[in-house]
Each structure stands twice: as structure tokens, then as C-alpha cells.
CSV table of C-alpha atoms and ligand atoms in Angstrom, one decimal:
chain,number,residue,atom,x,y,z
A,22,MET,CA,230.1,-12.2,86.7
A,23,LYS,CA,232.4,-14.8,88.4
A,24,ILE,CA,235.8,-15.2,86.9
A,25,THR,CA,237.8,-18.3,87.7
A,26,GLY,CA,241.1,-19.8,86.4
A,27,VAL,CA,243.4,-16.7,86.6
A,28,THR,CA,246.8,-18.2,85.9
A,29,PRO,CA,249.5,-16.4,87.9
A,30,ILE,CA,252.0,-15.8,85.1
A,31,MET,CA,251.9,-12.1,85.7
A,32,LYS,CA,254.1,-10.9,88.6
A,33,ARG,CA,253.2,-7.6,90.1
A,34,TYR,CA,256.2,-5.5,91.0
A,35,SER,CA,256.7,-5.7,94.7
A,36,GLU,CA,256.9,-2.0,95.2
A,37,ASN,CA,253.8,-1.1,93.2
A,38,PRO,CA,252.4,1.4,92.5
A,39,ILE,CA,255.4,2.8,90.6
A,40,LEU,CA,253.9,6.3,90.2
A,41,THR,CA,251.3,8.2,92.2
A,42,SER,CA,250.1,11.8,92.3
A,43,LYS,CA,252.7,12.4,95.0
A,44,ASP,CA,255.4,12.1,92.4
A,45,ILE,CA,254.0,14.9,90.3
A,46,PRO,CA,255.7,18.3,90.8
A,47,TYR,CA,252.5,20.2,89.8
A,48,ALA,CA,248.7,19.9,90.4
A,49,SER,CA,247.7,16.3,90.4
A,50,THR,CA,245.0,14.2,92.0
A,51,MET,CA,245.2,10.9,90.1
A,52,VAL,CA,247.7,9.5,87.6
A,53,TYR,CA,247.0,6.5,85.4
A,54,ASN,CA,246.9,4.8,82.0
A,55,PRO,CA,250.6,5.2,80.9
A,56,GLY,CA,252.0,4.8,77.4
A,57,VAL,CA,255.6,3.6,77.6
A,58,VAL,CA,258.4,3.1,75.0
A,59,LYS,CA,262.2,2.8,74.8
A,60,PHE,CA,263.3,5.9,72.9
A,61,LYS,CA,266.8,7.2,72.4
A,62,GLY,CA,268.3,5.1,75.2
A,63,LYS,CA,265.6,5.8,77.8
A,64,TYR,CA,262.3,4.6,78.9
A,65,VAL,CA,259.7,7.3,78.2
A,66,MET,CA,256.3,7.4,79.9
A,67,VAL,CA,253.4,9.7,78.9
A,68,PHE,CA,250.4,9.3,81.2
A,69,ARG,CA,247.1,10.7,82.2
A,70,ASN,CA,247.0,13.3,85.1
A,71,ASP,CA,243.6,14.2,86.4
A,72,CYS,CA,243.2,17.2,88.7
A,73,PHE,CA,240.4,17.9,91.1
A,74,LYS,CA,239.8,21.1,92.9
A,75,ASN,CA,237.6,21.2,96.0
A,76,LYS,CA,236.6,17.6,95.2
A,77,LYS,CA,235.3,18.6,91.7
A,78,TYR,CA,236.9,17.6,88.4
A,79,HIS,CA,239.1,20.5,87.2
A,80,HIS,CA,241.2,19.4,84.2
A,81,THR,CA,243.3,16.6,82.6
A,82,ASP,CA,246.9,16.9,81.5
A,83,LEU,CA,249.3,14.5,79.7
A,84,ALA,CA,252.4,14.2,81.9
A,85,LEU,CA,255.9,13.1,80.8
A,86,ALA,CA,258.5,11.0,82.7
A,87,PHE,CA,261.8,9.4,81.9
A,88,SER,CA,263.6,6.3,83.4
A,89,HIS,CA,266.8,4.4,83.0
A,90,ASN,CA,265.5,1.0,84.2
A,91,GLY,CA,261.7,1.1,83.4
A,92,ILE,CA,260.8,1.1,87.0
A,93,LYS,CA,261.8,4.3,88.7
A,94,PHE,CA,260.4,7.2,86.6
A,95,LYS,CA,261.3,10.9,87.1
A,96,VAL,CA,258.4,13.2,86.1
A,97,GLU,CA,259.3,16.4,84.2
A,98,ASN,CA,258.5,19.7,85.8
A,99,LYS,CA,255.7,20.7,83.5
A,100,PRO,CA,252.9,18.7,81.8
A,101,LEU,CA,253.0,18.3,78.0
A,102,SER,CA,251.2,21.4,76.6
A,103,PHE,CA,250.0,19.2,73.7
A,104,MET,CA,246.3,19.5,72.9
A,105,ARG,CA,245.6,21.4,76.2
A,106,ASP,CA,243.4,24.3,76.8
A,107,GLY,CA,241.6,24.7,73.5
A,108,GLY,CA,244.1,23.2,71.2
A,109,TYR,CA,241.2,22.1,69.1
A,110,PRO,CA,237.8,23.9,68.3
A,111,GLY,CA,235.1,21.9,70.1
A,112,PHE,CA,237.5,20.9,72.8
A,113,ALA,CA,236.0,19.6,76.0
A,114,SER,CA,238.9,18.1,78.0
A,115,GLY,CA,242.6,17.5,77.5
A,116,ALA,CA,244.0,14.5,75.6
A,117,TYR,CA,244.0,11.4,77.7
A,118,ASP,CA,244.8,7.6,77.7
A,119,PRO,CA,248.0,7.9,75.7
A,120,ARG,CA,249.7,5.0,74.0
A,121,LEU,CA,253.2,5.3,72.5
A,122,THR,CA,254.8,3.4,69.6
A,123,VAL,CA,258.2,3.9,68.0
A,124,ILE,CA,258.2,3.5,64.2
A,125,LYS,CA,261.4,4.0,62.3
A,126,GLY,CA,263.0,6.1,65.0
A,127,ARG,CA,260.0,8.5,65.4
A,128,CYS,CA,257.6,8.3,68.4
A,129,TYR,CA,253.9,8.2,67.7
A,130,LEU,CA,251.4,9.2,70.4
A,131,CYS,CA,247.8,7.9,70.2
A,132,PHE,CA,245.3,9.6,72.5
A,133,ALA,CA,241.6,10.1,73.2
A,134,LEU,CA,240.0,13.5,73.1
A,135,ASP,CA,236.6,14.4,74.6
A,136,THR,CA,234.9,17.0,72.4
A,137,PHE,CA,231.5,18.6,72.5
A,138,ASN,CA,230.7,16.5,69.4
A,139,GLY,CA,231.9,13.2,70.8
A,140,ILE,CA,235.1,11.3,71.6
A,141,ARG,CA,237.8,11.3,69.0
A,142,GLY,CA,240.9,9.1,68.7
A,143,GLY,CA,244.0,11.1,67.7
A,144,ILE,CA,247.5,10.3,66.5
A,145,ALA,CA,250.5,12.7,66.7
A,146,VAL,CA,254.2,12.3,66.1
A,147,THR,CA,257.2,13.7,67.9
A,148,ASP,CA,261.0,13.4,67.9
A,149,ASP,CA,261.7,15.1,71.2
A,150,PHE,CA,258.4,15.2,73.3
A,151,LYS,CA,258.5,19.0,72.9
A,152,LYS,CA,257.0,19.5,69.4
A,153,PHE,CA,254.2,17.3,68.3
A,154,GLU,CA,252.7,17.1,64.8
A,155,LEU,CA,249.0,16.2,64.8
A,156,LEU,CA,248.5,13.6,62.0
A,157,SER,CA,244.8,12.6,62.4
A,158,LEU,CA,241.7,12.9,64.5
A,159,SER,CA,239.0,10.2,63.9
A,160,LEU,CA,235.3,10.7,63.6
A,161,PRO,CA,233.5,10.3,66.9
A,162,ASP,CA,233.1,8.0,68.8
A,163,ASN,CA,236.4,6.2,68.8
A,164,ARG,CA,239.3,5.8,71.2
A,165,ASN,CA,241.9,3.3,72.6
A,166,MET,CA,244.0,3.5,69.4
A,167,VAL,CA,247.3,1.7,69.4
A,168,LEU,CA,249.8,1.6,66.5
A,169,PHE,CA,251.8,-1.4,65.3
A,170,PRO,CA,255.5,-0.8,65.6
A,171,GLU,CA,256.2,-1.2,61.9
A,172,LYS,CA,254.4,-0.8,58.6
A,173,ILE,CA,252.7,-3.9,57.4
A,174,ASN,CA,252.3,-4.3,53.6
A,175,ASN,CA,253.6,-0.8,53.5
A,176,ARG,CA,250.8,0.7,55.6
A,177,PHE,CA,250.6,2.0,59.1
A,178,VAL,CA,248.2,-0.2,61.0
A,179,ARG,CA,246.2,0.6,64.2
A,180,LEU,CA,243.8,-1.2,66.5
A,181,GLU,CA,240.9,0.9,67.8
A,182,ARG,CA,237.6,0.8,69.6
A,183,PRO,CA,234.6,2.6,68.1
A,184,PHE,CA,231.4,2.9,70.2
A,185,PRO,CA,228.6,2.0,67.9
A,186,VAL,CA,225.2,3.0,69.5
A,187,TYR,CA,223.3,0.6,67.2
A,188,GLY,CA,225.5,-2.4,68.0
A,189,MET,CA,224.1,-6.0,68.3
A,190,TYR,CA,223.5,-6.0,72.0
A,191,GLY,CA,222.0,-9.4,72.9
A,192,LYS,CA,222.9,-10.1,76.5
A,193,PHE,CA,225.4,-7.2,76.4
A,194,LYS,CA,224.6,-3.7,77.8
A,195,GLU,CA,227.5,-2.1,76.0
A,196,LYS,CA,229.0,-4.3,73.3
A,197,PHE,CA,232.0,-2.5,71.8
A,198,ASP,CA,234.6,-4.4,69.8
A,199,ILE,CA,238.2,-4.1,68.6
A,200,TRP,CA,238.7,-3.0,65.0
A,201,LEU,CA,241.7,-2.3,62.8
A,202,SER,CA,242.4,0.3,60.1
A,203,GLU,CA,245.3,1.0,57.7
A,204,SER,CA,246.9,4.1,56.4
A,205,PRO,CA,249.5,5.0,53.8
A,206,ASP,CA,250.8,8.0,55.8
A,207,GLY,CA,249.3,8.1,59.3
A,208,ARG,CA,246.8,10.8,58.2
A,209,TYR,CA,244.2,9.0,56.1
A,210,TRP,CA,242.7,5.8,57.5
A,211,GLY,CA,240.6,3.1,55.9
A,212,GLU,CA,240.2,-0.6,55.0
A,213,SER,CA,238.6,-0.9,58.5
A,214,ARG,CA,237.7,-4.3,59.6
A,215,LEU,CA,236.6,-6.1,62.8
A,216,VAL,CA,239.3,-7.9,64.7
A,217,LEU,CA,237.6,-9.2,67.9
A,218,GLY,CA,234.1,-9.0,69.1
A,219,ALA,CA,233.4,-8.6,72.8
A,220,ASP,CA,231.2,-11.7,72.5
A,221,LYS,CA,234.3,-13.7,71.7
A,222,VAL,CA,235.9,-12.9,75.1
A,223,LYS,CA,234.7,-15.3,77.7
A,224,PHE,CA,235.4,-13.0,80.6
A,225,SER,CA,233.5,-10.0,79.2
A,226,ASN,CA,229.8,-9.2,79.2
A,227,ALA,CA,230.3,-5.6,78.0
A,228,LYS,CA,233.0,-3.8,76.0
A,229,ILE,CA,236.6,-4.7,75.2
A,230,GLY,CA,239.4,-2.4,73.9
A,231,PRO,CA,242.9,-2.4,72.7
A,232,GLY,CA,245.3,-2.0,75.6
A,233,THR,CA,249.0,-2.0,74.8
A,234,PRO,CA,250.5,-1.5,71.3
A,235,PRO,CA,251.3,-4.9,69.7
A,236,VAL,CA,254.8,-6.4,70.0
A,237,LYS,CA,256.3,-8.6,67.3
A,238,THR,CA,257.1,-12.2,68.1
A,239,LYS,CA,257.9,-15.2,65.7
A,240,LYS,CA,254.4,-16.5,66.3
A,241,GLY,CA,252.5,-13.3,65.7
A,242,TRP,CA,251.7,-9.9,67.0
A,243,LEU,CA,251.1,-10.2,70.7
A,244,THR,CA,248.8,-7.5,72.3
A,245,ILE,CA,247.2,-7.0,75.6
A,246,PHE,CA,243.6,-5.8,75.7
A,247,HIS,CA,241.1,-4.8,78.4
A,248,ALA,CA,237.8,-6.5,79.0
A,249,VAL,CA,234.9,-5.2,81.0
A,250,ASP,CA,232.4,-7.2,83.0
A,251,ILE,CA,229.3,-5.6,84.6
A,252,ASP,CA,227.9,-7.0,87.8
A,253,GLU,CA,224.7,-5.3,89.1
A,254,ASN,CA,225.4,-6.8,92.6
A,255,ARG,CA,228.8,-5.0,92.9
A,256,LYS,CA,228.8,-2.5,95.7
A,257,LYS,CA,229.3,1.2,94.8
A,258,CYS,CA,233.0,1.9,94.9
A,259,GLY,CA,235.2,4.9,94.5
A,260,TRP,CA,233.7,8.3,93.8
A,261,ALA,CA,231.8,7.3,90.6
A,262,GLY,CA,228.1,7.2,91.4
A,263,ASN,CA,227.0,3.9,90.0
A,264,TRP,CA,230.1,2.0,89.1
A,265,LYS,CA,229.3,-1.7,88.5
A,266,LYS,CA,232.1,-2.4,86.2
A,267,ARG,CA,235.4,-4.3,86.5
A,268,TYR,CA,238.3,-3.9,84.0
A,269,THR,CA,240.5,-7.0,83.5
A,270,ALA,CA,243.4,-7.6,81.1
A,271,GLY,CA,243.6,-10.3,78.4
A,272,VAL,CA,246.1,-11.3,75.8
A,273,MET,CA,245.7,-12.1,72.1
A,274,LEU,CA,248.0,-13.1,69.2
A,275,LEU,CA,247.4,-11.6,65.7
A,276,ASP,CA,248.6,-12.9,62.3
A,277,LEU,CA,251.9,-11.3,61.3
A,278,LYS,CA,250.8,-10.7,57.7
A,279,ASP,CA,247.2,-9.9,58.3
A,280,PRO,CA,246.8,-8.6,61.8
A,281,SER,CA,243.0,-8.4,61.5
A,282,LYS,CA,243.2,-12.3,62.0
A,283,VAL,CA,243.2,-13.5,65.6
A,284,ILE,CA,245.4,-16.6,66.0
A,285,GLY,CA,244.8,-17.0,69.7
A,286,ILE,CA,243.3,-15.4,72.8
A,287,SER,CA,243.5,-16.0,76.5
A,288,LYS,CA,240.4,-17.9,77.7
A,289,THR,CA,240.7,-16.5,81.2
A,290,PRO,CA,242.0,-13.0,82.2
A,291,LEU,CA,245.7,-12.4,82.6
A,292,MET,CA,245.0,-10.0,85.4
A,293,VAL,CA,242.0,-9.1,87.5
A,294,PRO,CA,242.0,-6.4,90.2
A,295,GLN,CA,243.3,-8.4,93.2
A,296,LEU,CA,245.4,-6.0,95.2
A,297,PRO,CA,244.2,-3.1,97.3
A,298,TYR,CA,245.6,-0.5,94.9
A,299,GLU,CA,243.6,-2.2,92.1
A,300,TYR,CA,240.2,-2.8,93.7
A,301,GLU,CA,239.9,-0.6,96.8
A,302,THR,CA,241.2,2.9,96.7
A,303,LYS,CA,240.0,6.3,97.6
A,304,GLY,CA,240.1,7.1,93.9
A,305,CYS,CA,237.5,7.6,91.3
A,306,ARG,CA,236.7,4.0,90.1
A,307,ASP,CA,237.7,0.9,91.9
A,308,ASN,CA,238.2,-2.5,90.3
A,309,VAL,CA,240.2,-1.3,87.3
A,310,ILE,CA,243.2,-2.8,85.5
A,311,PHE,CA,243.8,-0.7,82.4
A,312,PRO,CA,246.9,-1.9,80.5
A,313,THR,CA,248.4,0.7,78.2
A,314,GLY,CA,252.2,0.2,78.0
A,315,ILE,CA,254.4,-2.8,77.1
A,316,ILE,CA,258.1,-3.3,76.7
A,317,LEU,CA,259.5,-6.6,75.4
A,318,GLU,CA,263.1,-6.8,76.7
A,319,GLU,CA,265.9,-8.6,74.9
A,320,ASP,CA,265.9,-11.5,77.5
A,321,GLY,CA,262.3,-12.3,76.7
A,322,SER,CA,260.8,-10.7,79.8
A,323,VAL,CA,257.9,-8.4,79.3
A,324,LYS,CA,257.0,-5.3,81.3
A,325,ILE,CA,253.3,-4.4,81.3
A,326,TYR,CA,252.3,-1.0,82.6
A,327,TYR,CA,248.8,-0.3,83.7
A,328,GLY,CA,246.5,2.2,85.4
A,329,ALA,CA,245.2,0.8,88.6
A,330,ALA,CA,241.7,1.9,89.9
A,331,ASP,CA,242.1,5.1,87.8
A,332,THR,CA,244.3,6.4,90.6
A,333,VAL,CA,247.9,5.1,90.3
A,334,ILE,CA,250.4,3.5,87.8
A,335,ALA,CA,251.5,0.0,88.3
A,336,LEU,CA,253.9,-2.5,86.7
A,337,ALA,CA,253.7,-6.3,86.2
A,338,THR,CA,256.1,-8.6,84.4
A,339,ALA,CA,255.8,-11.9,82.6
A,340,ASP,CA,257.8,-14.2,80.3
A,341,ILE,CA,257.0,-13.8,76.7
A,342,ASN,CA,256.6,-17.6,76.2
A,343,ASP,CA,254.1,-17.8,79.0
A,344,LEU,CA,252.0,-15.0,77.4
A,345,LEU,CA,252.2,-16.8,74.0
A,346,ASN,CA,251.2,-20.1,75.5
A,347,ARG,CA,248.1,-18.4,77.0
A,348,CYS,CA,246.8,-17.6,73.4
A,349,LYS,CA,244.5,-20.4,72.3
A,350,PRO,CA,242.5,-20.6,69.1
A,351,ILE,CA,239.1,-18.9,69.5
B,430,LIG,C1,237.6,4.1,80.2
B,430,LIG,C2,238.4,5.4,80.1
B,430,LIG,C3,239.7,5.1,80.9
B,430,LIG,C4,239.5,4.6,82.2
B,430,LIG,C5,238.6,3.4,82.2
B,430,LIG,C6,238.2,2.8,83.5
B,430,LIG,O1,236.3,4.3,79.6
B,430,LIG,O2,237.7,6.5,80.6
B,430,LIG,O3,240.4,6.4,81.0
B,430,LIG,O4,240.7,4.2,82.8
B,430,LIG,O5,237.3,3.7,81.5
B,430,LIG,O6,237.5,3.7,84.3
């Protein structure tokens, strides 16, 4: 799939990647997909750490790092023990793809969990990144959950991405869409409704998914999503056997009062894999930009954190007004 018209409003940090497996003081092969928040005066990052032994997958941790400027992160000496090594009956791998959201002074962690019965989306809450209270685990298959940073109409609200096997495929090989659910307490979720179908995204011919948690602006909730396009002519890349996908980033704006309504969406991707650490690594899957963290600073600048090629963590910045201007009615 050919993509044209990428507007360069995103500025990659010149010293990208900002974190690699070399920065991890314990076993690590690839680090990616970081959730980031400002919490108690610091930037906090929780990210996925995959470990291989003798070139074979061994395990996945969630790793924790802190920063004073949102650029240079110092990784803690131990991984988070949360949901690791059998924390859940039916457990198949560690929690991964974390997203962080602060709501009323508490930090919520959304994550995916591969179990022998399918993939579940989980939500936990913490006040110190030491103790976590597990609030909910979805039915399989679901993941890429992100929480809105405040209750709306007195309910917690999340975006999520179920994997319906009997979807309407049409020209799509995998058509997975972005949904929304509400909860009075973070434990019980319902009122689920479709937000954005993958068929509405001009630069996807496969699945889409929530990327970063939404941030509030006067015009609406701004949120970054990922979009996948499959091209059978793509060369095999990375370690993954038959990887024909590319992950790009898009932006959309949701209604402040009813965030299941899309006000606008970018017609072209915000970011496509363009730099060597995004499209050509010795990692697992090349051609991946997987946005998972966002900070809206007081001066209107936005930091977007993403996993690049499922191998390293990178940062790009933009102006909030440029992102809002990219969102056009569907
Ligand atoms: C998704 C998840 C992510 C990963 C992405 C790109 O399905 O597995 O962890 O970053 O694919 O490979």
C-alpha cells in the first residue's frame, strides 16, 4: 500500500532512540511500547522488555523508569513484579504493551496479557509503582486499552481493540476496530460502542488500535492511534517469519461529552517508519511505529513516545495546534 502526503509536523528527537536494551540493568533483548505519565513531579515510564535466550524467546517483563525532563530516563534495578510468572491462572506470558493514565492523583496501568485462553486487556491501579491493585481483566480477545484521564458523565471511559474473528472483512484480511466502554468503578465495564472502524482510516487495509491515552483540549479529546497496512510485496524483515505489515501513527479528535463520536481524523499518517531504527533493525519486526505514551506540556508542545521496530523506544514532538489541525471530519 503506497502512502503519500505525510506532513512533517512531528519532529523526531535528534538523539533517538531514547532507550534501548543496553540501558536495562537486567536481562533484556528488546525494549518497546512505553506508557508515560507525569506523576508526583516526575515523568514515569513503564515499558515492555522482551528477553531472548540463545535466540529463542524467553520471557516478557514490564520495566519501570523515571525522568526529570521526559527525555533521559533512568531504569530501576528490577522489573515490576506485577503479573509476572503465574500471577494469573492460565497465564502464558507477562503483561505487555502498558499504557498509563493519571486519574484524580492515582495512576492506572492498562496492559495486555496473553493467556492460554486468549488475549485479555487488564487494568490495575497503583499509588507508588510497588503495589498494584488489579481492577479488571476483559474477556478474550481484547487489548490496546487506554483510559481517559478523567471520568466523563461520572464514568471511567476506555478505548479498546477487540479482535472479532467473524468481522466484516471485505478487502481486509484482518479488520479490527476501535471501541469504547464505560465503567462506574473501573471493574465492571459496559455500554460498549464502536468508535472508529478500520475501513474509515484511509491509510489502513487491516487493523487499527488505540495508541496513546486521550488528552483533553478545548476542541475535544485528542488521541493517537496506530494503523496497519499489509503489503504482500514487502520483503521479509526482522526475525518474524512472514512479516508483511507496517505500523503507522494517526491522530483523531473525539467529542468531549460523548467520546464515542469522532469529530475529526488525520487523512494521512502522522508518522510512518522512515528512519533506520524504525524500518530496518536487527530486531523482531521492522517497519513499526507503535505510539503508546503522550504528554501535553503547559506550553502546548506534545511529547509522543513510541516503540520503534519492536526493538527500541523513541520520542517525537509536535505542537498541539498542528495535531488538532490535522483532524478533519471523516
Ligand atoms: C501488536 C503487539 C505489539 C507490537 C505490534 C507490532 O500486535 O504485539 O506489542 O508492538 O504488534 O509488532
